[in-house]
PDB file of C-alpha atoms and ligand atoms in Angstrom:
ATOM      1  CA  UNK O   1      40.503 193.547  13.178  1.00 36.00           C
ATOM      2  CA  UNK O   2      39.933 196.213  15.811  1.00 40.00           C
ATOM      3  CA  UNK O   3      40.973 195.703  19.409  1.00 43.00           C
ATOM      4  CA  UNK O   4      37.348 195.791  20.430  1.00 45.00           C
ATOM      5  CA  UNK O   5      36.494 192.997  18.045  1.00 42.00           C
ATOM      6  CA  UNK O   6      39.567 191.036  19.074  1.00 39.00           C
ATOM      7  CA  UNK O   7      38.353 191.093  22.657  1.00 45.00           C
ATOM      8  CA  UNK O   8      34.643 191.097  22.188  1.00 48.00           C
ATOM      9  CA  UNK O   9      34.188 188.931  19.104  1.00 43.00           C
ATOM     10  CA  UNK O  10      32.338 191.814  17.481  1.00 43.00           C
ATOM     11  CA  UNK O  11      29.435 191.668  19.972  1.00 48.00           C
ATOM     12  CA  UNK O  12      27.357 194.604  21.167  1.00 50.00           C
ATOM     13  CA  UNK O  13      29.135 196.943  23.557  1.00 50.00           C
ATOM     14  CA  UNK O  14      27.156 196.656  26.794  1.00 55.00           C
ATOM     15  CA  UNK O  15      25.914 199.811  28.511  1.00 72.00           C
ATOM     16  CA  UNK O  16      26.626 198.469  31.983  1.00 88.00           C
ATOM     17  CA  UNK O  17      29.976 197.160  33.079  1.00 96.00           C
ATOM     18  CA  UNK O  18      30.460 193.413  32.943  1.00 97.00           C
ATOM     19  CA  UNK O  19      34.055 193.235  34.147  1.00 98.00           C
ATOM     20  CA  UNK O  20      35.413 195.557  36.814  1.00 98.00           C
ATOM     21  CA  UNK O  21      38.942 195.416  38.218  1.00 98.00           C
ATOM     22  CA  UNK O  22      40.230 197.100  41.356  1.00 99.00           C
ATOM     23  CA  UNK O  23      43.728 198.034  42.486  1.00 99.00           C
ATOM     24  CA  UNK O  24      43.071 197.787  46.218  1.00 98.00           C
ATOM     25  CA  UNK O  25      45.518 200.352  47.540  1.00 98.00           C
ATOM     26  CA  UNK O  26      45.973 202.269  50.776  1.00 98.00           C
ATOM     27  CA  UNK O  27      45.930 199.640  53.552  1.00 98.00           C
ATOM     28  CA  UNK O  28      49.240 200.881  54.940  1.00 98.00           C
ATOM     29  CA  UNK O  29      48.195 204.535  54.960  1.00 98.00           C
ATOM     30  CA  UNK O  30      44.866 203.621  56.567  1.00 98.00           C
ATOM     31  CA  UNK O  31      46.756 201.955  59.442  1.00 98.00           C
ATOM     32  CA  UNK O  32      49.375 204.697  59.687  1.00 98.00           C
ATOM     33  CA  UNK O  33      46.716 207.377  60.081  1.00 98.00           C
ATOM     34  CA  UNK O  34      45.471 205.465  63.125  1.00 98.00           C
ATOM     35  CA  UNK O  35      48.933 204.674  64.531  1.00 98.00           C
ATOM     36  CA  UNK O  36      48.230 200.989  63.978  1.00 98.00           C
ATOM     37  CA  UNK O  37      50.475 198.277  62.505  1.00 97.00           C
ATOM     38  CA  UNK O  38      50.280 197.878  58.708  1.00 97.00           C
ATOM     39  CA  UNK O  39      49.077 194.288  59.155  1.00 97.00           C
ATOM     40  CA  UNK O  40      45.932 195.648  60.754  1.00 98.00           C
ATOM     41  CA  UNK O  41      45.324 197.766  57.679  1.00 98.00           C
ATOM     42  CA  UNK O  42      45.575 194.618  55.567  1.00 98.00           C
ATOM     43  CA  UNK O  43      43.193 192.826  57.932  1.00 98.00           C
ATOM     44  CA  UNK O  44      40.636 195.606  57.527  1.00 98.00           C
ATOM     45  CA  UNK O  45      41.315 195.444  53.799  1.00 98.00           C
ATOM     46  CA  UNK O  46      40.033 191.870  53.815  1.00 98.00           C
ATOM     47  CA  UNK O  47      36.747 193.130  55.282  1.00 98.00           C
ATOM     48  CA  UNK O  48      36.498 195.545  52.354  1.00 98.00           C
ATOM     49  CA  UNK O  49      37.091 192.637  49.973  1.00 98.00           C
ATOM     50  CA  UNK O  50      34.176 190.747  51.547  1.00 97.00           C
ATOM     51  CA  UNK O  51      31.814 193.722  51.243  1.00 97.00           C
ATOM     52  CA  UNK O  52      32.893 194.421  47.687  1.00 98.00           C
ATOM     53  CA  UNK O  53      32.550 190.836  46.459  1.00 97.00           C
ATOM     54  CA  UNK O  54      29.031 190.668  47.916  1.00 96.00           C
ATOM     55  CA  UNK O  55      28.124 193.960  46.254  1.00 97.00           C
ATOM     56  CA  UNK O  56      29.521 192.824  42.899  1.00 97.00           C
ATOM     57  CA  UNK O  57      27.507 189.634  43.148  1.00 96.00           C
ATOM     58  CA  UNK O  58      24.325 191.516  44.072  1.00 95.00           C
ATOM     59  CA  UNK O  59      24.846 193.937  41.175  1.00 95.00           C
ATOM     60  CA  UNK O  60      25.225 191.003  38.803  1.00 95.00           C
ATOM     61  CA  UNK O  61      28.746 191.787  37.593  1.00 97.00           C
ATOM     62  CA  UNK O  62      30.129 188.964  35.486  1.00 98.00           C
ATOM     63  CA  UNK O  63      33.658 189.397  36.747  1.00 98.00           C
ATOM     64  CA  UNK O  64      35.388 191.284  39.535  1.00 98.00           C
ATOM     65  CA  UNK O  65      39.184 191.236  39.404  1.00 98.00           C
ATOM     66  CA  UNK O  66      41.062 192.218  42.565  1.00 98.00           C
ATOM     67  CA  UNK O  67      44.792 192.995  42.688  1.00 98.00           C
ATOM     68  CA  UNK O  68      45.865 191.298  45.902  1.00 98.00           C
ATOM     69  CA  UNK O  69      49.612 190.663  45.505  1.00 98.00           C
ATOM     70  CA  UNK O  70      51.920 191.923  42.783  1.00 98.00           C
ATOM     71  CA  UNK O  71      55.160 190.428  41.493  1.00 98.00           C
ATOM     72  CA  UNK O  72      56.801 193.531  43.009  1.00 98.00           C
ATOM     73  CA  UNK O  73      55.214 193.079  46.454  1.00 98.00           C
ATOM     74  CA  UNK O  74      57.844 190.402  47.274  1.00 98.00           C
ATOM     75  CA  UNK O  75      60.195 193.329  47.862  1.00 98.00           C
ATOM     76  CA  UNK O  76      58.280 194.280  51.026  1.00 98.00           C
ATOM     77  CA  UNK O  77      59.698 193.273  54.433  1.00 98.00           C
ATOM     78  CA  UNK O  78      59.361 189.576  55.163  1.00 97.00           C
ATOM     79  CA  UNK O  79      56.950 190.065  58.078  1.00 97.00           C
ATOM     80  CA  UNK O  80      54.545 192.024  55.870  1.00 98.00           C
ATOM     81  CA  UNK O  81      54.690 189.411  53.094  1.00 97.00           C
ATOM     82  CA  UNK O  82      53.986 186.646  55.574  1.00 96.00           C
ATOM     83  CA  UNK O  83      51.123 188.634  57.165  1.00 97.00           C
ATOM     84  CA  UNK O  84      49.586 188.973  53.687  1.00 97.00           C
ATOM     85  CA  UNK O  85      49.988 185.221  53.047  1.00 97.00           C
ATOM     86  CA  UNK O  86      48.359 184.431  56.391  1.00 97.00           C
ATOM     87  CA  UNK O  87      45.417 186.697  55.606  1.00 97.00           C
ATOM     88  CA  UNK O  88      45.014 185.109  52.200  1.00 96.00           C
ATOM     89  CA  UNK O  89      44.859 181.633  53.696  1.00 96.00           C
ATOM     90  CA  UNK O  90      42.392 182.678  56.374  1.00 97.00           C
ATOM     91  CA  UNK O  91      40.232 184.412  53.763  1.00 97.00           C
ATOM     92  CA  UNK O  92      39.997 181.289  51.609  1.00 96.00           C
ATOM     93  CA  UNK O  93      39.277 179.055  54.604  1.00 96.00           C
ATOM     94  CA  UNK O  94      36.646 181.407  56.058  1.00 96.00           C
ATOM     95  CA  UNK O  95      34.859 182.450  52.867  1.00 96.00           C
ATOM     96  CA  UNK O  96      34.972 179.446  50.578  1.00 95.00           C
ATOM     97  CA  UNK O  97      31.646 177.988  51.776  1.00 95.00           C
ATOM     98  CA  UNK O  98      29.931 181.290  51.137  1.00 94.00           C
ATOM     99  CA  UNK O  99      31.342 181.545  47.596  1.00 94.00           C
ATOM    100  CA  UNK O 100      30.483 177.947  46.846  1.00 94.00           C
ATOM    101  CA  UNK O 101      26.877 178.369  47.945  1.00 95.00           C
ATOM    102  CA  UNK O 102      26.438 181.765  46.264  1.00 95.00           C
ATOM    103  CA  UNK O 103      27.438 180.584  42.794  1.00 97.00           C
ATOM    104  CA  UNK O 104      30.706 182.559  42.847  1.00 97.00           C
ATOM    105  CA  UNK O 105      33.454 181.070  40.698  1.00 97.00           C
ATOM    106  CA  UNK O 106      36.985 181.699  41.876  1.00 98.00           C
ATOM    107  CA  UNK O 107      39.753 182.310  39.366  1.00 98.00           C
ATOM    108  CA  UNK O 108      43.388 183.235  39.914  1.00 98.00           C
ATOM    109  CA  UNK O 109      45.543 185.262  37.552  1.00 98.00           C
ATOM    110  CA  UNK O 110      49.292 185.427  38.055  1.00 98.00           C
ATOM    111  CA  UNK O 111      51.834 182.784  38.966  1.00 96.00           C
ATOM    112  CA  UNK O 112      50.314 181.590  42.261  1.00 96.00           C
ATOM    113  CA  UNK O 113      52.294 178.351  42.087  1.00 96.00           C
ATOM    114  CA  UNK O 114      55.318 180.284  43.361  1.00 96.00           C
ATOM    115  CA  UNK O 115      53.584 180.541  46.770  1.00 96.00           C
ATOM    116  CA  UNK O 116      54.241 178.102  49.640  1.00 95.00           C
ATOM    117  CA  UNK O 117      52.837 174.583  49.032  1.00 97.00           C
ATOM    118  CA  UNK O 118      50.115 174.943  51.702  1.00 96.00           C
ATOM    119  CA  UNK O 119      48.853 178.150  50.055  1.00 96.00           C
ATOM    120  CA  UNK O 120      48.905 176.532  46.595  1.00 97.00           C
ATOM    121  CA  UNK O 121      46.964 173.562  47.958  1.00 97.00           C
ATOM    122  CA  UNK O 122      44.317 175.805  49.518  1.00 97.00           C
ATOM    123  CA  UNK O 123      43.973 177.817  46.310  1.00 97.00           C
ATOM    124  CA  UNK O 124      43.632 174.734  44.139  1.00 98.00           C
ATOM    125  CA  UNK O 125      41.018 173.271  46.489  1.00 97.00           C
ATOM    126  CA  UNK O 126      39.016 176.500  46.253  1.00 97.00           C
ATOM    127  CA  UNK O 127      39.333 176.603  42.459  1.00 97.00           C
ATOM    128  CA  UNK O 128      38.101 173.021  42.163  1.00 97.00           C
ATOM    129  CA  UNK O 129      35.231 173.569  44.576  1.00 97.00           C
ATOM    130  CA  UNK O 130      33.843 176.600  42.713  1.00 97.00           C
ATOM    131  CA  UNK O 131      34.712 175.519  39.152  1.00 97.00           C
ATOM    132  CA  UNK O 132      31.115 174.526  38.367  1.00 97.00           C
ATOM    133  CA  UNK O 133      29.634 177.875  39.446  1.00 97.00           C
ATOM    134  CA  UNK O 134      28.421 180.251  36.753  1.00 96.00           C
ATOM    135  CA  UNK O 135      27.548 183.404  38.704  1.00 96.00           C
ATOM    136  CA  UNK O 136      30.035 186.210  39.305  1.00 97.00           C
ATOM    137  CA  UNK O 137      33.654 185.236  38.712  1.00 98.00           C
ATOM    138  CA  UNK O 138      35.897 186.518  41.487  1.00 98.00           C
ATOM    139  CA  UNK O 139      39.313 186.890  39.911  1.00 98.00           C
ATOM    140  CA  UNK O 140      42.158 187.318  42.373  1.00 98.00           C
ATOM    141  CA  UNK O 141      45.494 188.544  41.037  1.00 98.00           C
ATOM    142  CA  UNK O 142      48.185 186.758  43.042  1.00 98.00           C
ATOM    143  CA  UNK O 143      51.891 187.088  42.345  1.00 97.00           C
ATOM    144  CA  UNK O 144      50.557 188.934  39.320  1.00 98.00           C
ATOM    145  CA  UNK O 145      52.508 191.300  37.101  1.00 98.00           C
ATOM    146  CA  UNK O 146      51.138 192.355  33.764  1.00 98.00           C
ATOM    147  CA  UNK O 147      54.532 192.355  32.081  1.00 98.00           C
ATOM    148  CA  UNK O 148      55.143 188.801  33.310  1.00 97.00           C
ATOM    149  CA  UNK O 149      51.678 187.772  32.039  1.00 98.00           C
ATOM    150  CA  UNK O 150      52.256 189.315  28.598  1.00 98.00           C
ATOM    151  CA  UNK O 151      55.708 187.712  28.318  1.00 98.00           C
ATOM    152  CA  UNK O 152      54.254 184.297  29.216  1.00 97.00           C
ATOM    153  CA  UNK O 153      51.394 184.797  26.748  1.00 98.00           C
ATOM    154  CA  UNK O 154      53.737 185.890  23.963  1.00 98.00           C
ATOM    155  CA  UNK O 155      55.951 182.843  24.351  1.00 98.00           C
ATOM    156  CA  UNK O 156      52.923 180.537  24.426  1.00 98.00           C
ATOM    157  CA  UNK O 157      51.589 182.235  21.283  1.00 98.00           C
ATOM    158  CA  UNK O 158      54.994 181.969  19.564  1.00 98.00           C
ATOM    159  CA  UNK O 159      55.195 178.245  20.302  1.00 98.00           C
ATOM    160  CA  UNK O 160      51.892 177.773  18.437  1.00 98.00           C
ATOM    161  CA  UNK O 161      52.483 180.098  15.464  1.00 98.00           C
ATOM    162  CA  UNK O 162      52.329 183.785  14.628  1.00 97.00           C
ATOM    163  CA  UNK O 163      52.481 186.460  17.326  1.00 98.00           C
ATOM    164  CA  UNK O 164      49.511 188.766  16.775  1.00 98.00           C
ATOM    165  CA  UNK O 165      47.371 190.831  19.158  1.00 98.00           C
ATOM    166  CA  UNK O 166      44.736 188.113  18.921  1.00 98.00           C
ATOM    167  CA  UNK O 167      47.121 185.213  19.517  1.00 98.00           C
ATOM    168  CA  UNK O 168      48.617 186.946  22.570  1.00 98.00           C
ATOM    169  CA  UNK O 169      45.176 187.876  23.955  1.00 98.00           C
ATOM    170  CA  UNK O 170      44.136 184.243  23.664  1.00 98.00           C
ATOM    171  CA  UNK O 171      47.019 183.182  25.936  1.00 98.00           C
ATOM    172  CA  UNK O 172      46.603 185.832  28.642  1.00 98.00           C
ATOM    173  CA  UNK O 173      45.510 184.659  32.099  1.00 98.00           C
ATOM    174  CA  UNK O 174      42.281 186.607  31.500  1.00 98.00           C
ATOM    175  CA  UNK O 175      41.481 184.979  28.120  1.00 98.00           C
ATOM    176  CA  UNK O 176      38.198 183.448  29.330  1.00 97.00           C
ATOM    177  CA  UNK O 177      36.884 186.642  30.965  1.00 98.00           C
ATOM    178  CA  UNK O 178      34.717 189.380  29.443  1.00 97.00           C
ATOM    179  CA  UNK O 179      36.733 192.398  28.230  1.00 97.00           C
ATOM    180  CA  UNK O 180      37.749 194.787  31.014  1.00 98.00           C
ATOM    181  CA  UNK O 181      35.233 197.631  31.208  1.00 98.00           C
ATOM    182  CA  UNK O 182      36.268 199.563  34.267  1.00 98.00           C
ATOM    183  CA  UNK O 183      39.475 199.816  36.267  1.00 98.00           C
ATOM    184  CA  UNK O 184      39.289 201.413  39.711  1.00 98.00           C
ATOM    185  CA  UNK O 185      42.246 202.372  41.905  1.00 99.00           C
ATOM    186  CA  UNK O 186      41.752 203.472  45.482  1.00 99.00           C
ATOM    187  CA  UNK O 187      44.008 205.608  47.712  1.00 98.00           C
ATOM    188  CA  UNK O 188      44.448 208.526  45.318  1.00 98.00           C
ATOM    189  CA  UNK O 189      47.519 207.115  43.528  1.00 98.00           C
ATOM    190  CA  UNK O 190      47.220 207.537  39.767  1.00 98.00           C
ATOM    191  CA  UNK O 191      49.203 204.688  38.215  1.00 98.00           C
ATOM    192  CA  UNK O 192      48.705 201.114  37.061  1.00 98.00           C
ATOM    193  CA  UNK O 193      51.553 199.454  39.005  1.00 98.00           C
ATOM    194  CA  UNK O 194      51.922 196.625  36.457  1.00 98.00           C
ATOM    195  CA  UNK O 195      48.222 195.645  36.543  1.00 98.00           C
ATOM    196  CA  UNK O 196      46.233 194.568  33.446  1.00 98.00           C
ATOM    197  CA  UNK O 197      48.291 196.742  31.075  1.00 98.00           C
ATOM    198  CA  UNK O 198      47.071 194.883  27.996  1.00 98.00           C
ATOM    199  CA  UNK O 199      43.479 194.510  29.147  1.00 98.00           C
ATOM    200  CA  UNK O 200      43.212 198.206  30.064  1.00 98.00           C
ATOM    201  CA  UNK O 201      43.759 199.277  26.429  1.00 98.00           C
ATOM    202  CA  UNK O 202      40.166 200.555  26.221  1.00 97.00           C
ATOM    203  CA  UNK O 203      38.974 200.241  29.807  1.00 98.00           C
ATOM    204  CA  UNK O 204      37.587 203.284  31.560  1.00 98.00           C
ATOM    205  CA  UNK O 205      39.629 204.288  34.613  1.00 98.00           C
ATOM    206  CA  UNK O 206      38.472 205.785  37.869  1.00 98.00           C
ATOM    207  CA  UNK O 207      40.867 206.877  40.605  1.00 98.00           C
ATOM    208  CA  UNK O 208      39.172 207.303  43.964  1.00 98.00           C
ATOM    209  CA  UNK O 209      40.497 209.068  47.046  1.00 98.00           C
ATOM    210  CA  UNK O 210      39.170 206.468  49.472  1.00 98.00           C
ATOM    211  CA  UNK O 211      41.707 204.174  51.200  1.00 99.00           C
ATOM    212  CA  UNK O 212      40.948 200.517  50.506  1.00 98.00           C
ATOM    213  CA  UNK O 213      39.874 199.509  54.073  1.00 98.00           C
ATOM    214  CA  UNK O 214      37.150 202.189  53.853  1.00 98.00           C
ATOM    215  CA  UNK O 215      35.864 200.992  50.460  1.00 98.00           C
ATOM    216  CA  UNK O 216      32.389 199.516  50.237  1.00 98.00           C
ATOM    217  CA  UNK O 217      29.283 198.950  48.100  1.00 98.00           C
ATOM    218  CA  UNK O 218      28.527 202.692  47.899  1.00 98.00           C
ATOM    219  CA  UNK O 219      31.947 203.374  46.333  1.00 98.00           C
ATOM    220  CA  UNK O 220      31.482 200.575  43.819  1.00 98.00           C
ATOM    221  CA  UNK O 221      28.015 201.908  42.950  1.00 97.00           C
ATOM    222  CA  UNK O 222      29.440 205.425  42.576  1.00 97.00           C
ATOM    223  CA  UNK O 223      32.153 204.203  40.196  1.00 98.00           C
ATOM    224  CA  UNK O 224      29.640 202.223  38.141  1.00 97.00           C
ATOM    225  CA  UNK O 225      27.354 205.254  37.918  1.00 96.00           C
ATOM    226  CA  UNK O 226      30.285 207.338  36.659  1.00 97.00           C
ATOM    227  CA  UNK O 227      31.134 204.564  34.179  1.00 97.00           C
ATOM    228  CA  UNK O 228      27.686 204.738  32.602  1.00 96.00           C
ATOM    229  CA  UNK O 229      28.261 208.467  31.953  1.00 95.00           C
ATOM    230  CA  UNK O 230      31.451 207.829  29.991  1.00 95.00           C
ATOM    231  CA  UNK O 231      31.393 207.707  26.231  1.00 93.00           C
ATOM    232  CA  UNK O 232      33.538 204.852  24.970  1.00 93.00           C
ATOM    233  CA  UNK O 233      34.737 205.392  21.435  1.00 94.00           C
ATOM    234  CA  UNK O 234      37.410 202.733  20.816  1.00 95.00           C
ATOM    235  CA  UNK O 235      39.177 205.051  18.422  1.00 95.00           C
ATOM    236  CA  UNK O 236      36.076 205.610  16.315  1.00 94.00           C
ATOM    237  CA  UNK O 237      33.937 208.722  16.266  1.00 83.00           C
TER     238      UNK O 237
HETATM  239  C1  IPE H 301      47.495 197.679  49.290  1.00 78.58           C
HETATM  240  O1  IPE H 301      47.818 198.499  50.344  1.00 78.58           O
HETATM  241  C2  IPE H 301      47.621 196.222  49.643  1.00 78.58           C
HETATM  242  C3  IPE H 301      48.713 195.511  48.957  1.00 78.58           C
HETATM  243  C4  IPE H 301      49.559 196.033  48.127  1.00 78.58           C
HETATM  244  C5  IPE H 301      48.815 194.101  49.242  1.00 78.58           C
HETATM  245  P1  IPE H 301      49.309 199.000  50.598  1.00 78.58           P
HETATM  246  O2  IPE H 301      49.979 198.056  51.547  1.00 78.58           O
HETATM  247  O3  IPE H 301      50.022 199.195  49.315  1.00 78.58           O
HETATM  248  O4  IPE H 301      49.046 200.371  51.324  1.00 78.58           O
HETATM  249  P2  IPE H 301      49.822 201.739  51.116  1.00 78.58           P
HETATM  250  O5  IPE H 301      49.881 202.014  49.655  1.00 78.58           O
HETATM  251  O6  IPE H 301      51.190 201.554  51.701  1.00 78.58           O
HETATM  252  O7  IPE H 301      49.010 202.739  51.866  1.00 78.58           O
HETATM  253  C1  IPE H 302      49.616 197.711  43.771  1.00 78.58           C
HETATM  254  O1  IPE H 302      49.792 198.477  44.889  1.00 78.58           O
HETATM  255  C2  IPE H 302      49.572 196.255  44.149  1.00 78.58           C
HETATM  256  C3  IPE H 302      48.365 195.822  44.846  1.00 78.58           C
HETATM  257  C4  IPE H 302      47.343 196.562  45.158  1.00 78.58           C
HETATM  258  C5  IPE H 302      48.352 194.408  45.170  1.00 78.58           C
HETATM  259  P1  IPE H 302      51.236 198.913  45.426  1.00 78.58           P
HETATM  260  O2  IPE H 302      50.997 199.692  46.643  1.00 78.58           O
HETATM  261  O3  IPE H 302      52.115 197.727  45.546  1.00 78.58           O
HETATM  262  O4  IPE H 302      51.776 199.809  44.225  1.00 78.58           O
HETATM  263  P2  IPE H 302      52.837 200.985  44.228  1.00 78.58           P
HETATM  264  O5  IPE H 302      54.079 200.441  44.842  1.00 78.58           O
HETATM  265  O6  IPE H 302      52.261 202.099  45.037  1.00 78.58           O
HETATM  266  O7  IPE H 302      52.983 201.370  42.787  1.00 78.58           O
HETATM  267 MG1   MG H 303      50.248 200.797  48.075  1.00 78.58          MG
END
């Protein structure tokens, strides 16, 4: 069975993107350029998240996956990690009503249960509150590392039987999402930083020079326009 079929159950390949993921990078550089504290860059990054989620919803994307905190980001100084946690909590508290009433379903990938109990409680409340929504799925990658995800999926698959590409894919955190069509990274860095390594097997990739706090609907539209120009071949011809 081809990878495409494994992920897509043999369905038609859609012309437009259904699932877009973004490595939101460059908050620190945005702040540094302005001689501001890094935390302020992260704060402005949250504004970009709001704009981008709204745009994704308006464009009718089925899923938008945002890389918010990696398994490697714990190695940052404690004050930066706690600033990021604080922003995350405030974001959920401030924006949950809007998601709930706009048919946005929240989903988390990664091991978010390693966060502080108050953060876990907030996340689980938000998941429960939006679970019945069937509009755009906002997928937030929290304490996410692709290698960790694949290792967890492989052991789950092994405990049930044979390890195959299909049995691993079925245990990934993203198993219920449409296949990844487009992966965007901002800030000009050209690497995956342990994000969606498995899912990106046949995703299109776009690396943009914009720093994340400056990202908005026009950048998302530009990336989607570029995506429609790409010819996806999945190894065929
Ligand atoms: C991305 O911005 C946000 C997170 C990783 C949480 P950075 O903080 O990595 O910003 P740069 O890469 O240092 O500019
Ligand atoms: C990737 O960005 C993680 C997130 C955007 C959450 P990083 O800034 O942590 O990645 P590296 O260190 O530049 O590879
Ligand atoms: Mg970075």
